Coordinates of C-alpha atoms in Angstrom, one line a residue:
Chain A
X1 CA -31.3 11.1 -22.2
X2 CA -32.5 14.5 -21.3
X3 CA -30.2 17.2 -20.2
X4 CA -30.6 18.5 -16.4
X5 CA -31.4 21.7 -16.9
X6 CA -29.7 22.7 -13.6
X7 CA -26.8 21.1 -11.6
X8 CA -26.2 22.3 -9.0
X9 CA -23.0 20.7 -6.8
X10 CA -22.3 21.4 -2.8
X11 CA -18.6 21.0 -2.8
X12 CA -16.6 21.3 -6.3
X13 CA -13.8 19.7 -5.1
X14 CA -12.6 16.6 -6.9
X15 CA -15.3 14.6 -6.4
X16 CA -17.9 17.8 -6.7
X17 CA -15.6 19.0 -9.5
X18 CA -15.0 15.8 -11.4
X19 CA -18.5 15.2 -11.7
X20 CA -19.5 19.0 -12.8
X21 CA -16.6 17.7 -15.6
X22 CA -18.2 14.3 -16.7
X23 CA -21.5 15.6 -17.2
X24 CA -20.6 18.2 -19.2
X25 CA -18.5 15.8 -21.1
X26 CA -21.5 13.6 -21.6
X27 CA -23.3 16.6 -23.2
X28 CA -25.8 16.6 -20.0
X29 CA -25.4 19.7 -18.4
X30 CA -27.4 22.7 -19.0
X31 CA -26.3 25.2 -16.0
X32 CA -23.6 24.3 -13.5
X33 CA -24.1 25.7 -9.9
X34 CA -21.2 25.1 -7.4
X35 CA -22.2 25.9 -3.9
X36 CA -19.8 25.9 -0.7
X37 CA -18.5 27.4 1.8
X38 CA -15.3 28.7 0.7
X39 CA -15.5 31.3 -2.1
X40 CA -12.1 31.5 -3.1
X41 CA -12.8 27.5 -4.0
X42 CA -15.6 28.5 -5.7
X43 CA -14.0 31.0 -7.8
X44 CA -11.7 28.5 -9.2
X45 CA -13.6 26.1 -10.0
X46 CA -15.3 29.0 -12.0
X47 CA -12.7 30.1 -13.7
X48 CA -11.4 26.3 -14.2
X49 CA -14.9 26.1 -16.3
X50 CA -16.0 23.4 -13.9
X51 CA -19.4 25.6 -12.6
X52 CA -20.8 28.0 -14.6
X53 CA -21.9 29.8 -11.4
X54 CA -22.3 30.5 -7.3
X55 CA -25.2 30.0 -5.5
X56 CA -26.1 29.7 -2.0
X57 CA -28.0 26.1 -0.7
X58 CA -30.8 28.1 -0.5
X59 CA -31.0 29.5 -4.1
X60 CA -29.6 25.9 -5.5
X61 CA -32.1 24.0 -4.1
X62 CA -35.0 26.7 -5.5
X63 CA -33.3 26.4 -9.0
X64 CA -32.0 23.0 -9.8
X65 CA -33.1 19.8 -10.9
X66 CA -30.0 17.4 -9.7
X67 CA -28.2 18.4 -6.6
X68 CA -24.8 16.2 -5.9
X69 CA -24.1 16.7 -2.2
X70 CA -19.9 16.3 -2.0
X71 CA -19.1 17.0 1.0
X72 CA -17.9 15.5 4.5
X73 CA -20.3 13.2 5.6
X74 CA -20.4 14.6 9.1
X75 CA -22.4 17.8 7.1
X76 CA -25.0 16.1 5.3
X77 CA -27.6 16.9 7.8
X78 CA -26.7 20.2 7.8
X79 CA -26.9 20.7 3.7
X80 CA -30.3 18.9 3.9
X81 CA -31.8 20.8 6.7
X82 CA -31.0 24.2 4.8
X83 CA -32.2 23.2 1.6
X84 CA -35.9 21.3 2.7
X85 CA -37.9 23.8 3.1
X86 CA -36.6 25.2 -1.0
X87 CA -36.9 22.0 -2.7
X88 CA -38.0 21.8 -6.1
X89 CA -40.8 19.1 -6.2
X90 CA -39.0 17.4 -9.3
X91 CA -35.4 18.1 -8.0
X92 CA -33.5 14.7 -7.3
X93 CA -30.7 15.0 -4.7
X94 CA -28.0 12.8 -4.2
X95 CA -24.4 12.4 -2.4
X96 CA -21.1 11.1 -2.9
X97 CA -20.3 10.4 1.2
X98 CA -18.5 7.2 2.1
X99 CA -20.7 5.7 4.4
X100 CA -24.8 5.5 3.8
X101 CA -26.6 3.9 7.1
X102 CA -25.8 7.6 8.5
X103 CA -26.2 9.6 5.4
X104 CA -30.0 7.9 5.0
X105 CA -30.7 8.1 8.6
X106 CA -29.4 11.8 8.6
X107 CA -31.8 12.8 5.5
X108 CA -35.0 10.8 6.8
X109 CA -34.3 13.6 9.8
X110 CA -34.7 16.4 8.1
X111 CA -36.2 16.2 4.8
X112 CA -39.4 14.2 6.3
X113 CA -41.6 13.5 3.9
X114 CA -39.4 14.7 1.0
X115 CA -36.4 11.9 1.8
X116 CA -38.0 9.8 -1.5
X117 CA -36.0 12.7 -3.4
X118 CA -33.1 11.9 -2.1
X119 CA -31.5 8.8 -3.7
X120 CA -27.8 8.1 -1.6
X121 CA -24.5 6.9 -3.8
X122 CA -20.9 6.9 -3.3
X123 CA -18.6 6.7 -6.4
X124 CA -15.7 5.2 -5.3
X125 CA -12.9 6.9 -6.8
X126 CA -10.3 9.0 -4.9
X127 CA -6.4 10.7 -5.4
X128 CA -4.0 11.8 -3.0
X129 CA -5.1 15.4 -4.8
X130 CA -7.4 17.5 -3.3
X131 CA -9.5 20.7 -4.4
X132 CA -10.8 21.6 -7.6
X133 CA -8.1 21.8 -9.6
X134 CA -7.3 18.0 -9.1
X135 CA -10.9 17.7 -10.7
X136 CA -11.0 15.5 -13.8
X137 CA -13.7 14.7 -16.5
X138 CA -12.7 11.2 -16.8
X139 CA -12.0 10.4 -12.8
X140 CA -15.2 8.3 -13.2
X141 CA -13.9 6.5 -15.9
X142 CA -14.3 2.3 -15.5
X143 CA -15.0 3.4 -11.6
X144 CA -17.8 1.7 -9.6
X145 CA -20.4 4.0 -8.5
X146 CA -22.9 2.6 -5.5
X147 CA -26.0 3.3 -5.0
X148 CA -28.2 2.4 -2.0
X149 CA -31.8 3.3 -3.0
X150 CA -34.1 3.4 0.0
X151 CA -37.6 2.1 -0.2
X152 CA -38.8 5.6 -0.4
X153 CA -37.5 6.5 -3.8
X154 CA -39.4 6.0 -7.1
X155 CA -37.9 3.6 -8.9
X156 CA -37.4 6.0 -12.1
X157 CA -35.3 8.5 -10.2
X158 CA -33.1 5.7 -8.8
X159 CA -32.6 4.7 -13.0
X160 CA -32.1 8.0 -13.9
X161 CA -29.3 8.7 -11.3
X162 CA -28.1 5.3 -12.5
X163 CA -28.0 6.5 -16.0
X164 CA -26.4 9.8 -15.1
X165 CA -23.1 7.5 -13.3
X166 CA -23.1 5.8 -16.3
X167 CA -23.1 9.1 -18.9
X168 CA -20.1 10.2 -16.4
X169 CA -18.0 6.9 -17.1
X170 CA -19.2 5.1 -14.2
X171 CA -20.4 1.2 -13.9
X172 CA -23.0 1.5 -11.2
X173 CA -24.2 -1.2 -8.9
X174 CA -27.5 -0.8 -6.5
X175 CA -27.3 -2.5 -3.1
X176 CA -28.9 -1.7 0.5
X177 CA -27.0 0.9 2.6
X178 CA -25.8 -1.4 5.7
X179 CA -24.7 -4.1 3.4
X180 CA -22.5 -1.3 1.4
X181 CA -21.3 0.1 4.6
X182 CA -20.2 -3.4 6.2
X183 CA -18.5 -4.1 2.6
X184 CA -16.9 -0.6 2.3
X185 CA -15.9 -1.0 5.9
X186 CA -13.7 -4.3 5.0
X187 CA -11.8 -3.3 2.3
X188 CA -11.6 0.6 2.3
X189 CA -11.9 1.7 6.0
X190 CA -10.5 -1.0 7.8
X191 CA -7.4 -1.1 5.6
X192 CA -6.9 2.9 6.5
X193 CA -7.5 1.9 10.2
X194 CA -4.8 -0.4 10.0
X195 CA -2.3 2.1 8.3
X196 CA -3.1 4.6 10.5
X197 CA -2.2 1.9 13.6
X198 CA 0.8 1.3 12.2
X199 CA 1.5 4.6 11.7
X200 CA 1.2 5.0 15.5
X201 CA 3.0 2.1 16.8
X202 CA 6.2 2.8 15.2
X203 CA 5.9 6.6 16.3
X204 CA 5.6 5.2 19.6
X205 CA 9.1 3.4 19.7
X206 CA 11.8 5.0 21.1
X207 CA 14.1 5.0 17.5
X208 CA 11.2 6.1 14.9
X209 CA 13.0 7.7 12.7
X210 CA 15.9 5.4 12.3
X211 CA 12.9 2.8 11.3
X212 CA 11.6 5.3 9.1
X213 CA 15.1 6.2 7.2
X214 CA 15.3 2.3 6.4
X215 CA 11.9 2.2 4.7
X216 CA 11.5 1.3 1.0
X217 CA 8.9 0.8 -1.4
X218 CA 6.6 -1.7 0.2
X219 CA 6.7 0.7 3.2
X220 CA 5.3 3.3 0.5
X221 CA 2.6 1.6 -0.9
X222 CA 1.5 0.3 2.2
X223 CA 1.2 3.5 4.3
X224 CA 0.1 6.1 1.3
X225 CA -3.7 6.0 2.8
X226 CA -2.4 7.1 6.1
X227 CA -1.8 10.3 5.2
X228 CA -6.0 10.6 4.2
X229 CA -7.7 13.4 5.8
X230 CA -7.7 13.1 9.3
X231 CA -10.5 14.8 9.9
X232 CA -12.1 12.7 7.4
X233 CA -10.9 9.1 8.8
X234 CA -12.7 10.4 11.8
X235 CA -15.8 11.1 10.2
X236 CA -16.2 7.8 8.5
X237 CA -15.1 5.7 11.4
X238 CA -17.4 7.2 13.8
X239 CA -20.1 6.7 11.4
X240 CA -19.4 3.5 10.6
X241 CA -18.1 2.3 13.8
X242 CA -20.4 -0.9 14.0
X243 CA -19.5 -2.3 10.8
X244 CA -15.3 -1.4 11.7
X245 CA -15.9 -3.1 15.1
X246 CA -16.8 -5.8 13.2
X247 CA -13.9 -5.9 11.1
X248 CA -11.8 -5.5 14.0
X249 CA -13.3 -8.6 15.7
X250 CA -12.4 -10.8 12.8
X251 CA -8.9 -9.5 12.2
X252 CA -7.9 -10.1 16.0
X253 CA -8.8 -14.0 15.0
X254 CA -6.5 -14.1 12.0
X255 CA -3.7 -12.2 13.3
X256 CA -3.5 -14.6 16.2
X257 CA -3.7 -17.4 14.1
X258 CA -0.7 -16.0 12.3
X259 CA 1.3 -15.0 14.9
X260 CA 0.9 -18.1 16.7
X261 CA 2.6 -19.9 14.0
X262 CA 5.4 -17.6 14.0
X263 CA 5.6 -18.2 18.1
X264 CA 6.0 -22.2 17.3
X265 CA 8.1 -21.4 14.1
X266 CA 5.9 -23.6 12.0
X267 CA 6.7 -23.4 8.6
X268 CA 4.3 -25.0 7.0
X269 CA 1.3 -23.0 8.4
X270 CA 3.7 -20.2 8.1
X271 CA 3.9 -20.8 3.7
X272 CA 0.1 -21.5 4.1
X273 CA -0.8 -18.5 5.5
X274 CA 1.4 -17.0 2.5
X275 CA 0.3 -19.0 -0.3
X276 CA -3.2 -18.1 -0.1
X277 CA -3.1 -14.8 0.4
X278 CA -0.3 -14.2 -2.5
X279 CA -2.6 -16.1 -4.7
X280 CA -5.8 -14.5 -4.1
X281 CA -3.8 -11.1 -4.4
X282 CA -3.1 -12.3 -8.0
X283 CA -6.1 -13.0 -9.0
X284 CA -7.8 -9.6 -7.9
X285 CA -5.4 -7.9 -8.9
X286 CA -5.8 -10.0 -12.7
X287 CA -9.6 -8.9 -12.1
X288 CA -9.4 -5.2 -11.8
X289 CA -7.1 -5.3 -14.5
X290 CA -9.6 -7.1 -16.8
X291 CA -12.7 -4.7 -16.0
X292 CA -10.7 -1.6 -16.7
Chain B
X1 CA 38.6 1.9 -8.4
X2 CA 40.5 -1.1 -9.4
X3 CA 38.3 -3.2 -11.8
X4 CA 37.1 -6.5 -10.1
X5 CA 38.8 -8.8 -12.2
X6 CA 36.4 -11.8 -12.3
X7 CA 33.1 -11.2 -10.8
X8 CA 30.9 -14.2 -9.9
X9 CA 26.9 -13.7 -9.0
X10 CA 25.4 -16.5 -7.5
X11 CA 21.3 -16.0 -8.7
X12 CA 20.7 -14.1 -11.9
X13 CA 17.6 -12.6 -11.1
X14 CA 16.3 -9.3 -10.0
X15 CA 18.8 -8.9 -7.3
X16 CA 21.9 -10.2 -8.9
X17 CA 21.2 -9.6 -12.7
X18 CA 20.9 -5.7 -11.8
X19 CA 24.4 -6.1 -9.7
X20 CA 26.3 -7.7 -12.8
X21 CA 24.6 -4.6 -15.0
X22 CA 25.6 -2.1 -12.3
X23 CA 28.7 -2.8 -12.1
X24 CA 29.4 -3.1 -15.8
X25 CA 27.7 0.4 -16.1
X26 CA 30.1 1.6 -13.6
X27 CA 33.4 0.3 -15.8
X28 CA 34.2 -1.9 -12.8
X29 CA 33.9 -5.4 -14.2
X30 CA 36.3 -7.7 -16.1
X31 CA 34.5 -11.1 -17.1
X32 CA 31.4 -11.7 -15.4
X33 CA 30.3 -15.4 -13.9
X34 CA 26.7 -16.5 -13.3
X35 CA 26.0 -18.9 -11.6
X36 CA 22.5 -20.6 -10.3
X37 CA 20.0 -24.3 -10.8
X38 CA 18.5 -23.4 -13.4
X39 CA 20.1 -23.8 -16.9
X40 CA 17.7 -22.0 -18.7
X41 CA 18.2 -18.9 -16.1
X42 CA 21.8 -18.7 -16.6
X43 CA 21.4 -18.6 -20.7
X44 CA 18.7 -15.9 -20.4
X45 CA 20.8 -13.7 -18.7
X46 CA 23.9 -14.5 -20.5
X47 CA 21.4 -13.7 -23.7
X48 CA 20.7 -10.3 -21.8
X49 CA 24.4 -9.4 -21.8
X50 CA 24.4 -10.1 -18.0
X51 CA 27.3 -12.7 -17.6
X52 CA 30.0 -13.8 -19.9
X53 CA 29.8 -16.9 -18.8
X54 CA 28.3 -19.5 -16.3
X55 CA 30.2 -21.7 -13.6
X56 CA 29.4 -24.0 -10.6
X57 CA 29.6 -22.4 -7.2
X58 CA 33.0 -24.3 -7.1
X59 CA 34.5 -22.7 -10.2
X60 CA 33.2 -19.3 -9.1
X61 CA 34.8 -19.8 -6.0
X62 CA 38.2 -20.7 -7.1
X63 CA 38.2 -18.4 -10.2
X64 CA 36.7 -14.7 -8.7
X65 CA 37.6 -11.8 -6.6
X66 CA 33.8 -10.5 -6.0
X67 CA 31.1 -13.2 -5.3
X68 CA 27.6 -12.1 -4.7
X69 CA 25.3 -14.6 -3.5
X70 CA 21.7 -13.1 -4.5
X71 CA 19.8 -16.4 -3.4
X72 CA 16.8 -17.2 -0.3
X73 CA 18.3 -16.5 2.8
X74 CA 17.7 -20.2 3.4
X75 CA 20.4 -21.7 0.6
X76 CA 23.1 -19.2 2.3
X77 CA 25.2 -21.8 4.1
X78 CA 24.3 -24.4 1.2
X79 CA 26.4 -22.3 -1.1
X80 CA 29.0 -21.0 1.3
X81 CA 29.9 -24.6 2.3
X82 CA 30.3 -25.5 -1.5
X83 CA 32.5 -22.7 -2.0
X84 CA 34.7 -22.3 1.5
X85 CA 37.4 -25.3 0.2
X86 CA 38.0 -23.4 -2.9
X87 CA 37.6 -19.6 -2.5
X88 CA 40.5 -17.9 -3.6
X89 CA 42.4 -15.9 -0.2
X90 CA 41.7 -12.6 -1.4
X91 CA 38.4 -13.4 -2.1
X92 CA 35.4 -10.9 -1.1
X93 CA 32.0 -12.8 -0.7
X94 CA 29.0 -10.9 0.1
X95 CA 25.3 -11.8 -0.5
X96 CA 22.1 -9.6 -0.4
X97 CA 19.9 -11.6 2.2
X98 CA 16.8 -9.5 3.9
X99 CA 17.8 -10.6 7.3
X100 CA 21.5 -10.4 9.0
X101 CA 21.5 -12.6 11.7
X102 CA 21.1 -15.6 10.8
X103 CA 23.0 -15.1 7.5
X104 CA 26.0 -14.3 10.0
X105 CA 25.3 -17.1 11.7
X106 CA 25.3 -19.6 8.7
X107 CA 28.4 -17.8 7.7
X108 CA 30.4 -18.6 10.9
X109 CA 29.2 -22.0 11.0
X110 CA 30.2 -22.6 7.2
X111 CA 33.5 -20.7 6.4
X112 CA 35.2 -20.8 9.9
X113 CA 38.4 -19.4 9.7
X114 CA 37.8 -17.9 6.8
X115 CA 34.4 -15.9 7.1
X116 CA 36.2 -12.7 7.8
X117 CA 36.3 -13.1 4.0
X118 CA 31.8 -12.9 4.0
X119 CA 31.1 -8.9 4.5
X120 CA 27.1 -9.0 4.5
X121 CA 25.2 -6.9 3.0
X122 CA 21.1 -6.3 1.6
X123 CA 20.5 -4.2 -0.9
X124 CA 16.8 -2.5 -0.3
X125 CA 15.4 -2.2 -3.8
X126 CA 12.6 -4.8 -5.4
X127 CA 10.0 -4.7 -7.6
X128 CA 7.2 -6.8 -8.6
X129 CA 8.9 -8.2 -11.3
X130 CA 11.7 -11.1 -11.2
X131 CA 14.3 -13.1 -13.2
X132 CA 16.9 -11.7 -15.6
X133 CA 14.4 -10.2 -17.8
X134 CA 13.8 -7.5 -14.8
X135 CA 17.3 -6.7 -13.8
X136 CA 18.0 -2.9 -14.8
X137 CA 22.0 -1.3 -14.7
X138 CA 19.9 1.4 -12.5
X139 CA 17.8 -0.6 -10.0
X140 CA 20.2 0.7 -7.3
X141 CA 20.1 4.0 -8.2
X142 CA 19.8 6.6 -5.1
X143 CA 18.6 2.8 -3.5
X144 CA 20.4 2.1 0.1
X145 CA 22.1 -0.5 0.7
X146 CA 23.1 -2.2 4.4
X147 CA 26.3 -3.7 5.1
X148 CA 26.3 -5.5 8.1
X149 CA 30.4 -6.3 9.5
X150 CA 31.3 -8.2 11.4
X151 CA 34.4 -8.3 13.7
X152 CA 36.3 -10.8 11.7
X153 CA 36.0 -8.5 8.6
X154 CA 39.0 -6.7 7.4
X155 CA 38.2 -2.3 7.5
X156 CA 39.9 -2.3 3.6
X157 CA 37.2 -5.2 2.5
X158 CA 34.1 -3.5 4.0
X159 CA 35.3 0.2 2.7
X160 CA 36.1 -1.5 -1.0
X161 CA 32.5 -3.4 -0.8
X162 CA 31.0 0.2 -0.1
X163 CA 32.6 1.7 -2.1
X164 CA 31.2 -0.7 -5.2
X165 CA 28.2 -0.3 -4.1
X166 CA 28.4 3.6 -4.4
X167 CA 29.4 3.0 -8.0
X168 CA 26.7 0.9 -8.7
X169 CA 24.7 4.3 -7.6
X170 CA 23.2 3.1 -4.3
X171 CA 23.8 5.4 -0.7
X172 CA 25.6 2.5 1.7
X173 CA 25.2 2.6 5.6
X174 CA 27.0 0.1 7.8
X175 CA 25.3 -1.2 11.0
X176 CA 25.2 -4.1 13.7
X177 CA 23.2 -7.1 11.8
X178 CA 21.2 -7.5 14.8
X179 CA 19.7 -3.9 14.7
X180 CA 19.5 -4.7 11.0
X181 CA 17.1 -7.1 11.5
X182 CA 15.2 -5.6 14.1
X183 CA 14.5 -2.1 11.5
X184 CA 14.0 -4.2 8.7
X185 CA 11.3 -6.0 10.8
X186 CA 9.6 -2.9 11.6
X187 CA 9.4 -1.5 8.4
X188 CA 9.8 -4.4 5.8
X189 CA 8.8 -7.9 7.0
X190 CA 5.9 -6.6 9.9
X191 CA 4.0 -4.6 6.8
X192 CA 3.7 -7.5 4.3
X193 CA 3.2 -9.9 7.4
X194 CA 0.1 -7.1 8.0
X195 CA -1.4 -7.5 4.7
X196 CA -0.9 -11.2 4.5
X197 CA -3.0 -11.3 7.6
X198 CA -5.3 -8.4 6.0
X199 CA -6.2 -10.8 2.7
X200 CA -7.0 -14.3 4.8
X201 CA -9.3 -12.1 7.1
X202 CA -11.0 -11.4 4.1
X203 CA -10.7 -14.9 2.9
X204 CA -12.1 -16.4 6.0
X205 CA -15.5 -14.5 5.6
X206 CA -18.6 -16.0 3.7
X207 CA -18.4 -13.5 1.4
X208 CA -14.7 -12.6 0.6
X209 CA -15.5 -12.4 -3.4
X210 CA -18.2 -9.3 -3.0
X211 CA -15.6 -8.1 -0.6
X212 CA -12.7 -8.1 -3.4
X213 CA -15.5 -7.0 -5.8
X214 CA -15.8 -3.5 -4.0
X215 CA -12.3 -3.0 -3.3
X216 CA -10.4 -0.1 -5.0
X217 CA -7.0 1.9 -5.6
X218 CA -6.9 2.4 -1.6
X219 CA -7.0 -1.2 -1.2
X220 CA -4.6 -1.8 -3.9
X221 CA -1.4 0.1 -2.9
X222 CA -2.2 -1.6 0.7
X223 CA -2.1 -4.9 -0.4
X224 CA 0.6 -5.3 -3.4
X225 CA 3.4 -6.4 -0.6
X226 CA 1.0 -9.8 0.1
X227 CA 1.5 -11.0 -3.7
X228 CA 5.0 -11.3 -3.0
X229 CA 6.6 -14.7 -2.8
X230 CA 5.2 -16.4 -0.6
X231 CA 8.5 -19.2 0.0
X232 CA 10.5 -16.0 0.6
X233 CA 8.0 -14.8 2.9
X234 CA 7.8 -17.9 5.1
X235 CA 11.7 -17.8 5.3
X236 CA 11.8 -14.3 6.3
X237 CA 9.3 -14.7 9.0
X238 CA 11.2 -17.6 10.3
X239 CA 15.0 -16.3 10.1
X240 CA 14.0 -13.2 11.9
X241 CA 11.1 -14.2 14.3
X242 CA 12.7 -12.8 17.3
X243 CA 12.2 -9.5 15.7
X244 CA 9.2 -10.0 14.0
X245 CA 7.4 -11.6 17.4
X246 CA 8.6 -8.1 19.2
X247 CA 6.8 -6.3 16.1
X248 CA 3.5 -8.2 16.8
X249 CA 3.7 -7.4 20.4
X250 CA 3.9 -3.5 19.9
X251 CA 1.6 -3.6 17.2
X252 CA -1.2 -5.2 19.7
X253 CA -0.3 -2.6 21.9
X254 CA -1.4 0.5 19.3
X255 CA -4.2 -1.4 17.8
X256 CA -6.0 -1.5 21.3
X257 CA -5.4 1.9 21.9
X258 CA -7.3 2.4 18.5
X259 CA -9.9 -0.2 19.0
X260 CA -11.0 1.5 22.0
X261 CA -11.3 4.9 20.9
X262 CA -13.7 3.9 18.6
X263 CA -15.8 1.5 21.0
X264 CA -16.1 4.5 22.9
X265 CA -16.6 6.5 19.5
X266 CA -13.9 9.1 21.4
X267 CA -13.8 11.6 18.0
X268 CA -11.0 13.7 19.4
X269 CA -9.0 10.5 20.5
X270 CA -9.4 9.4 16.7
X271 CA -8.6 12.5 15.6
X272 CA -5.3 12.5 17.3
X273 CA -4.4 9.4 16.1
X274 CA -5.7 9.8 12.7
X275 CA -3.2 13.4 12.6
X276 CA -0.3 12.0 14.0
X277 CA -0.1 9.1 11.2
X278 CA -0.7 11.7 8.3
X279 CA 1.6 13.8 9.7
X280 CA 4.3 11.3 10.2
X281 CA 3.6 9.9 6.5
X282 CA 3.5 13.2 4.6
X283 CA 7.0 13.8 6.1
X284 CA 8.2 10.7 5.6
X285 CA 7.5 10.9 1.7
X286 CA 8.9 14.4 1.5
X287 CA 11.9 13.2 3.1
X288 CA 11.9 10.8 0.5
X289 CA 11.6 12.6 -2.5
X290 CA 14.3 15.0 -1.3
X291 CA 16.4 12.3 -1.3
X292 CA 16.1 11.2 -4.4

């Protein structure tokens, strides 16, 4: 494969960071650029050896030949717009944000006629750790990387970011954007919604921390995405507020269903209920163990 | 500490398995009983070095001065009825039952005049993992465990129960078995009746395997609580669905409030709600780890 001659990244945290890391693992990388908004950030990635060096949106988008946009979501537009009018004609520019109807509706805005150069993914992979020295050259290791190509793109940058994922670790899987963002919002956003509820309801019972100081492991497990980013949770459930109504709507019907057994203390609908969720459990939890 | 001369635990598991090696860690037992259903069990763990020997719930009774029932909350009164005609007067029994209540109840109905003899108490500690082959001298380590008295219990049994316990490594509280079971609702039994719930939503969709198919780490630690037992799960739900139906109430309650911030995409609502469960988690887990 050939090298990319310049990388630049917007965001070397660790998604921005790990990525810098996994190309140059994959022998890839020619220069590293890390652009942002923080310098102190920027300096230690630097001196972590993630970037080679610091360059405005401007100057990256005049110099490089892959951009990775790894940043909030909410910003997108904003990276875009600065770096149109700089463009290299050959430069491919891509994005790690976790929701893509917005990201794609957000870049047909402002980069026009150039939106075929930009080629939306989202490598889902994440850690409680933040910043760039929670970066990693293997955090894309056995992970699934999405990409939602839009009819816009040529079809040999789409493989070529494909290719790239997969240098970096990566199994990569192409689908359309809204069908990503109605999956993503079933089994990643929703279950942070829920967290976050139940967060909330038992902060708004008059003996909270009593329930708190008897909580154990499950309680662990179960809540550890509630303490995401707010900001972040925001982000993403405004943008993908359709698809998480949606999810919403469903869930209401199968909580009701359980809880109506529970009202009429019927055991056997009760074990049911149980049973099949145990056992499909098992088996994805067999699944991921057998892909990675 | 006197030594507890004869020692009888009634389910050789997880639960009761990691008792017998607690207590042996601690110097505290004599000979060690096992008791249980299944034959096979009852070797395995006398294999392990767990027991010294097996009995019937009518030899334990009549031969021990500590009996732990470690069984479903279900078989409670099954074994406490075999037992009452022969249990020895100075006889402690105590069992290790996720709900209080109706434990209590069972008792009372069973033993009679003699359940001031029954001090209850439930261990919080689990793991995936079950039978012998998982029971660990250290599972109850800086664990809590809740005794739950009642009036007919004599002060000297409750204080010697904790202070076994104590020995065996775990922090004890004693409480009312009725606001047992209402905490442990909130912050046990409500959470794995969420992600039961959470899996047949998914299961009730036309496309629940692309669903599982994109799920990752986020969903994982979310979900492990609905692989648990399922039978166990059913008679928790039913032995404490008084509390459980008040948890599904005041759950609706802050899912709507949630629901409707987003339909009317209200960021800074979201946001407030989003912060306040991060908040409340990352303290919880520091509180945690400080403790143990």
């Amino acid at each position: 494969m050939d090298k990319i001659a310049t990388l630049a990244v917007v965001g070397v945290g660790l998604i921005g960071g790990s990525f810098a890391a996994a190309v140059r693992r994959a022998g890839l990388a020619g220069r590293i650029l890390g652009v942002g908004r923080h310098v102190d950030t920027l300096r230690r990635a630097q001196t972590l050896g993630l970037i080679d060096g610091v360059a405005t949106l401007e100057e990256a988008a005049a110099q490089s030949d892959l951009i990775l946009l790894a940043v909030p979501v909410e910003q997108t537009a904003a990276c875009l717009g600065r770096m149109a009018p700089h463009l290299r004609d050959s430069a491919l520019v891509t994005d790690a944000g976790s929701t893509k109807a917005g990201v794609v509706e957000a870049a047909r805005m402002v980069l026009q006629g150039r939106v075929g150069q930009f080629v939306p993914g989202h490598p889902i992979a994440g850690s409680h750790e933040s910043g760039p020295e929670a970066a990693r050259a293997d955090l894309y290791d056995g992970r699934r990387v999405l990409i939602t190509p839009i009819p816009e793109n040529r079809p040999d940058d789409v493989a070529r970011l494909q290719a790239i994922w997969e240098a970096c670790g990566a199994r990569v899987d192409c689908l359309d954007a809204g069908r990503h963002d109605a999956l993503l919002a079933s089994v990643s956003h929703f279950p942070h919604w829920l967290a976050m509820v139940y967060i909330n309801q038992i902060l708004g019972t008059d003996d909270a921390q009593a329930r708190f100081d008897m909580a154990g492991t499950g309680f662990r497990d179960f809540t550890r995405i509630a303490a995401a980013s707010p900001e972040m949770w925001r982000d993403i459930s405004l943008q993908n507020a359709p698809a998480l109504l949606d999810e919403i709507r469903s869930w209401q019907a199968a909580f009701d269903v359980a809880a109506q057994a529970l009202e009429q203390r019927d055991g056997e609908a009760l074990l049911a209920l149980f049973e099949r969720a145990s056992l499909a459990r098992q088996q994805w939890g067999t699944q991921v163990e057998t892909k990675q």
